[in-house]
mmCIF file with all atom_site columns, C-alpha atoms in Angstrom:
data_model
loop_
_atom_site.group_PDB
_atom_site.id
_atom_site.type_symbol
_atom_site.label_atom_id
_atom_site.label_alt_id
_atom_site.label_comp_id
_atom_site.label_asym_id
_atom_site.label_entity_id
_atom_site.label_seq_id
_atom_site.pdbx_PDB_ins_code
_atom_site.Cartn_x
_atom_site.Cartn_y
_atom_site.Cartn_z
_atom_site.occupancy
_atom_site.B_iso_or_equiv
_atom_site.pdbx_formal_charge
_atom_site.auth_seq_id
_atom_site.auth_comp_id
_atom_site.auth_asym_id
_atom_site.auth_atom_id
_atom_site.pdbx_PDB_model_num
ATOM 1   C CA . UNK A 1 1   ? -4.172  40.970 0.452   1.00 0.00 ? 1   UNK A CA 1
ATOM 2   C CA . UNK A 1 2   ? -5.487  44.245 2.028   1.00 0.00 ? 2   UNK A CA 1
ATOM 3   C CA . UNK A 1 3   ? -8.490  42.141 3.432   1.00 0.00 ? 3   UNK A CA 1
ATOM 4   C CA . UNK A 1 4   ? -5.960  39.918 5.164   1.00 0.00 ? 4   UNK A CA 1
ATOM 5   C CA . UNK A 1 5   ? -2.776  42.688 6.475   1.00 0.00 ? 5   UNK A CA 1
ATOM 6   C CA . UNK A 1 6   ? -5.373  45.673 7.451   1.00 0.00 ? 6   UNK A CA 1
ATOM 7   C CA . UNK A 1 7   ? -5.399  46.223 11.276  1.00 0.00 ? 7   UNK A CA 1
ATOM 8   C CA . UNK A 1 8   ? -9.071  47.144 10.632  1.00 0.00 ? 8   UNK A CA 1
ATOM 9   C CA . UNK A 1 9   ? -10.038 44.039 9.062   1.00 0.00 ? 9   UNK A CA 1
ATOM 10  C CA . UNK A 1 10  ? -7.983  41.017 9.711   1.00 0.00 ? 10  UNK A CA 1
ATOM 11  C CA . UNK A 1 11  ? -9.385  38.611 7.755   1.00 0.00 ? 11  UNK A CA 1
ATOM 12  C CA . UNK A 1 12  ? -6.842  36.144 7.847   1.00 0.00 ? 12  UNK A CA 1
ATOM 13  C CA . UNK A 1 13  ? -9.198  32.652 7.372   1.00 0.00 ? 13  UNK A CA 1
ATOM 14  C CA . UNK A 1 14  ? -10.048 31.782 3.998   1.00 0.00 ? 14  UNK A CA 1
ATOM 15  C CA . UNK A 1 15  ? -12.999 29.116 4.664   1.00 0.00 ? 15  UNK A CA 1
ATOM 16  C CA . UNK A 1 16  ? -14.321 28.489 1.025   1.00 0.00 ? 16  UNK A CA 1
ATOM 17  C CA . UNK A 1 17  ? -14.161 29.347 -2.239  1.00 0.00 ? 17  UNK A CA 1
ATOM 18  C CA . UNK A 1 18  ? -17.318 28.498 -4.906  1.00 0.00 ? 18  UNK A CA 1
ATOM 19  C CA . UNK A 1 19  ? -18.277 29.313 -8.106  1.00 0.00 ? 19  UNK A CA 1
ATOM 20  C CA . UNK A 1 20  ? -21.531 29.794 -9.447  1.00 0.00 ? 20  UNK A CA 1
ATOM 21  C CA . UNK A 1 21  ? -22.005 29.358 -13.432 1.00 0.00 ? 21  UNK A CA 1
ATOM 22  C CA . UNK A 1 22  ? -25.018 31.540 -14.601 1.00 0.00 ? 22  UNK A CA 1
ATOM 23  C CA . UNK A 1 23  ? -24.563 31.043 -18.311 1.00 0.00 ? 23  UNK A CA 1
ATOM 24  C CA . UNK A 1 24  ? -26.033 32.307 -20.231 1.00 0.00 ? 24  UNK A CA 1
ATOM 25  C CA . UNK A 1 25  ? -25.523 35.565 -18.326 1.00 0.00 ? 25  UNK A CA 1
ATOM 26  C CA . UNK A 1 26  ? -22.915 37.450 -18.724 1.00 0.00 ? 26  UNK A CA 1
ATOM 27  C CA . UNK A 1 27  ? -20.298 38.020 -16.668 1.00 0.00 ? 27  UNK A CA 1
ATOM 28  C CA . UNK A 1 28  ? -21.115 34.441 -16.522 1.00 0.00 ? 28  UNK A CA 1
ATOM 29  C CA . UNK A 1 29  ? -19.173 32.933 -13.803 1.00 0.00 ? 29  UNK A CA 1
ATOM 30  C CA . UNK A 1 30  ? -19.240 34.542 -9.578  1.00 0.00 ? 30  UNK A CA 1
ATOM 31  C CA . UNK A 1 31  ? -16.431 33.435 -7.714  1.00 0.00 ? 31  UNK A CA 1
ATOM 32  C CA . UNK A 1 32  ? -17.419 33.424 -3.650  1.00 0.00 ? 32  UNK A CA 1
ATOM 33  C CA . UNK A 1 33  ? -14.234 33.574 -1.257  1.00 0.00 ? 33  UNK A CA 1
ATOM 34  C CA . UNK A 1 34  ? -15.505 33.489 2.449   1.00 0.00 ? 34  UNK A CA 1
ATOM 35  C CA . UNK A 1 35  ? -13.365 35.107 5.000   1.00 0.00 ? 35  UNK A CA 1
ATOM 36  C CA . UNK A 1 36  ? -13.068 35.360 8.173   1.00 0.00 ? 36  UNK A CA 1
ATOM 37  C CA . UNK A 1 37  ? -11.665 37.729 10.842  1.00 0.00 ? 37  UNK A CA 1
ATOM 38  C CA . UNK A 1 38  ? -11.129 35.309 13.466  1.00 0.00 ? 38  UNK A CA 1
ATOM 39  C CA . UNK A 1 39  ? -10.036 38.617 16.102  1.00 0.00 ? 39  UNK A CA 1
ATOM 40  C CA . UNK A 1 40  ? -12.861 40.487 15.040  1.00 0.00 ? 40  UNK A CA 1
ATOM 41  C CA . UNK A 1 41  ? -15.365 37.547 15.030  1.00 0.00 ? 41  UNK A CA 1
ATOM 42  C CA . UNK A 1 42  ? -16.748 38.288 11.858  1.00 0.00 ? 42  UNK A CA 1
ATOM 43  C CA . UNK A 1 43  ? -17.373 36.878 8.442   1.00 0.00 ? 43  UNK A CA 1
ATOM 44  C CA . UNK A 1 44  ? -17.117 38.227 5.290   1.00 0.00 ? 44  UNK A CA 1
ATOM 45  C CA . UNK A 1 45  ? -18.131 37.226 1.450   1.00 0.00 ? 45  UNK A CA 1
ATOM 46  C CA . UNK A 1 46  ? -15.975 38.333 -1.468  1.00 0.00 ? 46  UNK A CA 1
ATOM 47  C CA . UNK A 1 47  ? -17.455 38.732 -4.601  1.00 0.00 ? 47  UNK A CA 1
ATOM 48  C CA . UNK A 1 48  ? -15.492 38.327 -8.162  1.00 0.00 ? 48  UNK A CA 1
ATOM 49  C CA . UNK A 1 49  ? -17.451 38.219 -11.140 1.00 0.00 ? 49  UNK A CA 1
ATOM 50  C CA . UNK A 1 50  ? -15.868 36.784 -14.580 1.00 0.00 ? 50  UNK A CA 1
ATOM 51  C CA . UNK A 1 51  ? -17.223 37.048 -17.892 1.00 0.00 ? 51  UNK A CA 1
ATOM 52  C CA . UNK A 1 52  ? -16.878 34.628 -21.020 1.00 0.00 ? 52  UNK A CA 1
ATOM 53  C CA . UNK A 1 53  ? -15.710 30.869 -21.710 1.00 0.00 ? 53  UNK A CA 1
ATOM 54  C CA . UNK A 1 54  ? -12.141 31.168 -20.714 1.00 0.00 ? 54  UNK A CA 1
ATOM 55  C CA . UNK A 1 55  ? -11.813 33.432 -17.261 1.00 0.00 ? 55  UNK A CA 1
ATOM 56  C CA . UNK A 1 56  ? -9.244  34.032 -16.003 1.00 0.00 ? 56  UNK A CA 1
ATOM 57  C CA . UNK A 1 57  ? -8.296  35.351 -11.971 1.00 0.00 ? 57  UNK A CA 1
ATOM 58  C CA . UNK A 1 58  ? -5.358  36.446 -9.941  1.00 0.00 ? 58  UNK A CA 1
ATOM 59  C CA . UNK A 1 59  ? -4.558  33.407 -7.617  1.00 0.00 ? 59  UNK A CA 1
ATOM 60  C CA . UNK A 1 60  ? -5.039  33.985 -3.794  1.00 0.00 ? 60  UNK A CA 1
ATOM 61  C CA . UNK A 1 61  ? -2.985  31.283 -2.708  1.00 0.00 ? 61  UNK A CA 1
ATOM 62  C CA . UNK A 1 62  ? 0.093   33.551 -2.008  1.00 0.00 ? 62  UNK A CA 1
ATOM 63  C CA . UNK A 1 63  ? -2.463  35.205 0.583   1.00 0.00 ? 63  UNK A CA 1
ATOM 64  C CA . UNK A 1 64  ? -4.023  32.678 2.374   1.00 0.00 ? 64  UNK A CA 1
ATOM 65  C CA . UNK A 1 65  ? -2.126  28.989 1.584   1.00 0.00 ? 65  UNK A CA 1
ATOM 66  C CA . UNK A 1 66  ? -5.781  27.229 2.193   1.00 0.00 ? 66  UNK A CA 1
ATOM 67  C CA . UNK A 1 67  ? -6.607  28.492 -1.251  1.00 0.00 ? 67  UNK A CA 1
ATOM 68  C CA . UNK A 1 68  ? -4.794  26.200 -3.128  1.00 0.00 ? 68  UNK A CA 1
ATOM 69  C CA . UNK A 1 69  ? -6.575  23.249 -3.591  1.00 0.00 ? 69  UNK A CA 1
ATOM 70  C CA . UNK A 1 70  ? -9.883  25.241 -3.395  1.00 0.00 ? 70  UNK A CA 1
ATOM 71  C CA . UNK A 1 71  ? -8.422  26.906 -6.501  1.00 0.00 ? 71  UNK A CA 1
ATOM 72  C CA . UNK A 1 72  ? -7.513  23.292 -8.156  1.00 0.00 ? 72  UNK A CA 1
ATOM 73  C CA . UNK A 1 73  ? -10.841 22.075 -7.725  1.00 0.00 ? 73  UNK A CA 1
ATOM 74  C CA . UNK A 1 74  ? -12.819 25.156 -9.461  1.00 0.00 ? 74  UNK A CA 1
ATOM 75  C CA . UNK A 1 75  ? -10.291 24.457 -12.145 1.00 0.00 ? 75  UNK A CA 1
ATOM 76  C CA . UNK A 1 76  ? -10.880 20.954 -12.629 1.00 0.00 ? 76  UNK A CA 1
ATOM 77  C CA . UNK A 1 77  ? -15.012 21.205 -12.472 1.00 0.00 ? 77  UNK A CA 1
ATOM 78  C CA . UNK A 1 78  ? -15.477 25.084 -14.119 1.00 0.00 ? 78  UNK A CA 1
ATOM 79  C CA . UNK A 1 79  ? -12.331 25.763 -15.625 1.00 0.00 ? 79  UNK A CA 1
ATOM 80  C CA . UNK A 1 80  ? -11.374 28.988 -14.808 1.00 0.00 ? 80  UNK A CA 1
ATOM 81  C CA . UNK A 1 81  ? -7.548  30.005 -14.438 1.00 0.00 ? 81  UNK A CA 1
ATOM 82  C CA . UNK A 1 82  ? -5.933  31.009 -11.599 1.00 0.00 ? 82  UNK A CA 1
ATOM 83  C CA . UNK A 1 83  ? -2.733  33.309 -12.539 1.00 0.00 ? 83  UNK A CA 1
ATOM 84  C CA . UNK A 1 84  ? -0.100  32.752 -10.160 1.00 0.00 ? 84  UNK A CA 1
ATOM 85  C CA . UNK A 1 85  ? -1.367  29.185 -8.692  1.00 0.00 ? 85  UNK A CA 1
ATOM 86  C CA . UNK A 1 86  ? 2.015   27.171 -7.855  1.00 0.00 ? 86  UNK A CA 1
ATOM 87  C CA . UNK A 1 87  ? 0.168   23.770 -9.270  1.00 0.00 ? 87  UNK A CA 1
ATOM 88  C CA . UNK A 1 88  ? -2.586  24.748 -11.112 1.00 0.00 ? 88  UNK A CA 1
ATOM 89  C CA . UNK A 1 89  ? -3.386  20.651 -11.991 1.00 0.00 ? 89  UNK A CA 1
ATOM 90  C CA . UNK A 1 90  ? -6.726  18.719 -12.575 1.00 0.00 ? 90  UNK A CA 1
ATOM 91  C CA . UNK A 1 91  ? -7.761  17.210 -8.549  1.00 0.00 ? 91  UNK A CA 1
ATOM 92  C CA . UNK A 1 92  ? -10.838 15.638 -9.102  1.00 0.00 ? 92  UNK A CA 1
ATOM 93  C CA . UNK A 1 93  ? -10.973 14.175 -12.369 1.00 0.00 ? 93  UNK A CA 1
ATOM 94  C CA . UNK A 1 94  ? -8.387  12.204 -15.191 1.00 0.00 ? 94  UNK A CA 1
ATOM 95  C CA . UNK A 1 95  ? -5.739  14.490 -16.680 1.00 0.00 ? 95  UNK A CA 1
ATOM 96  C CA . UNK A 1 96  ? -7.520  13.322 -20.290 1.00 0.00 ? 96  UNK A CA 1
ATOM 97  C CA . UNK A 1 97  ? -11.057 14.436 -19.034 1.00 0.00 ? 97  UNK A CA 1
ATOM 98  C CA . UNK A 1 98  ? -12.705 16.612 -21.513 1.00 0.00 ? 98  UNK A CA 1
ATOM 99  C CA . UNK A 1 99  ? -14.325 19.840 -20.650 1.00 0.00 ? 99  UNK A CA 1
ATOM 100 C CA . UNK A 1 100 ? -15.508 20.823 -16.807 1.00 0.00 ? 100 UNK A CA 1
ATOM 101 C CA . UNK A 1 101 ? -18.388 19.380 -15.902 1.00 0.00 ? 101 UNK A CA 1
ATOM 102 C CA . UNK A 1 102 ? -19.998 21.961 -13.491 1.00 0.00 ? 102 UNK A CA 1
ATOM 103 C CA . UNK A 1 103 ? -20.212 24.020 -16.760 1.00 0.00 ? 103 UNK A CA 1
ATOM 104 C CA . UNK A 1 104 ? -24.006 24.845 -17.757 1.00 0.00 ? 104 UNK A CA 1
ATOM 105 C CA . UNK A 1 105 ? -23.110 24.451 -21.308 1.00 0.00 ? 105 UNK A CA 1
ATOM 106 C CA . UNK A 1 106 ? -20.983 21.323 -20.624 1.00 0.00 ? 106 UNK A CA 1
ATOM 107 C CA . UNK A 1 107 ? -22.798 18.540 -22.578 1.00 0.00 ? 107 UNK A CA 1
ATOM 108 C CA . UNK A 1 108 ? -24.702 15.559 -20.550 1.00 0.00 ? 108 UNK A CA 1
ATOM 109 C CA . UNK A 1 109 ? -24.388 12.808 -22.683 1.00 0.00 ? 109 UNK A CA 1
ATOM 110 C CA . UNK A 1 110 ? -24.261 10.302 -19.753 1.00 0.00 ? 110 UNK A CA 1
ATOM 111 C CA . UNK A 1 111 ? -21.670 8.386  -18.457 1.00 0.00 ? 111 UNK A CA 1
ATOM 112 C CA . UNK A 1 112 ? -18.463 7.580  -19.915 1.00 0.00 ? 112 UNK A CA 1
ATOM 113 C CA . UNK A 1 113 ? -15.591 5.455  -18.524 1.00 0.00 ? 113 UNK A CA 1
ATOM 114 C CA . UNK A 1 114 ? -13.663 6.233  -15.904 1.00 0.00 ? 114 UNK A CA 1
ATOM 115 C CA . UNK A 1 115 ? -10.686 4.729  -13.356 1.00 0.00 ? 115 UNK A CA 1
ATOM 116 C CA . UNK A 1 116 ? -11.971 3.147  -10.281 1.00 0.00 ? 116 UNK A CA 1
ATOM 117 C CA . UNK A 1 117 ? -12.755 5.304  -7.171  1.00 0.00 ? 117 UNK A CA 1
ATOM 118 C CA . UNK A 1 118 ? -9.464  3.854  -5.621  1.00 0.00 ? 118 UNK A CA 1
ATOM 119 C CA . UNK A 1 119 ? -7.147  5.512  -9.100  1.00 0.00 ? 119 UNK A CA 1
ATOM 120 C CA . UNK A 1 120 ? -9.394  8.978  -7.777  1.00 0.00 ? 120 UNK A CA 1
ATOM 121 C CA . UNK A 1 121 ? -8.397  8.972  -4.602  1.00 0.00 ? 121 UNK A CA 1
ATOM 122 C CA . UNK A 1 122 ? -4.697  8.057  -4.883  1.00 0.00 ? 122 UNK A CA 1
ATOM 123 C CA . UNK A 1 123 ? -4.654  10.778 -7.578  1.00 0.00 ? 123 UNK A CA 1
ATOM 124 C CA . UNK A 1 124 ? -6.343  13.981 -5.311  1.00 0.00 ? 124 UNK A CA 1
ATOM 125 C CA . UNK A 1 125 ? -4.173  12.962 -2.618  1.00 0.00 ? 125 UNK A CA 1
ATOM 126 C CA . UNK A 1 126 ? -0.768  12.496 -4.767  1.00 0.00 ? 126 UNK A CA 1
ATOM 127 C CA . UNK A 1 127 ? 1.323   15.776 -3.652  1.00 0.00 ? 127 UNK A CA 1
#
């Protein structure tokens, strides 16, 4: 929040958030928010490191409102757990998909079934 209300820094654009999985390093997981000071004309990258299989995080959606489906899809494809998030929900993938996929440890055993492209996209864009 500072980052955002601080005459001195105003950044008030949240572009992206990633996640990196470095298992098996520990703290395993680097969350990457990328701000930006649009008055000041500068960019910014905010590092959050989390350690074992079930992080957890303070959601920033309450600070900048693009977070929120950002938030959703590290979720869905790492599984970490954003406190706070108003609809912390799979985006991506089923509701009975097991596991997150962008997981190093997350077991490729090839393809299994799933809904058409056309369920996917009616369900990422369902409010």
């Amino acid at each position: 929040e500072r980052c955002r209300e601080d005459a001195k820094l105003q950044y008030n654009f949240l572009t992206d958030a990633t996640c990196v999985d470095r298992y098996p390093a520990e703290p395993r997981f680097e969350l990457n928010y990328h701000l930006v000071s649009i008055a000041r004309r500068e960019k910014v990258r905010l590092r959050v490191w989390l350690g074992g299989n079930d992080p957890v995080v303070d959601s920033l959606v309450l600070v900048w409102t693009g977070a929120n489906w950002l938030e959703r899809e590290i979720f869905d494809l790492f599984g970490i757990r954003f406190t706070g998030h108003p609809d912390l929900r799979r985006i991506l993938l089923p509701d009975d998909w097991e596991g997150h996929p962008l997981r190093r440890d997350y077991p490729v055993e090839g393809y299994r079934d799933v809904p058409n492209t056309g369920e996917l996209f009616r369900k990422s864009s369902t409010p």
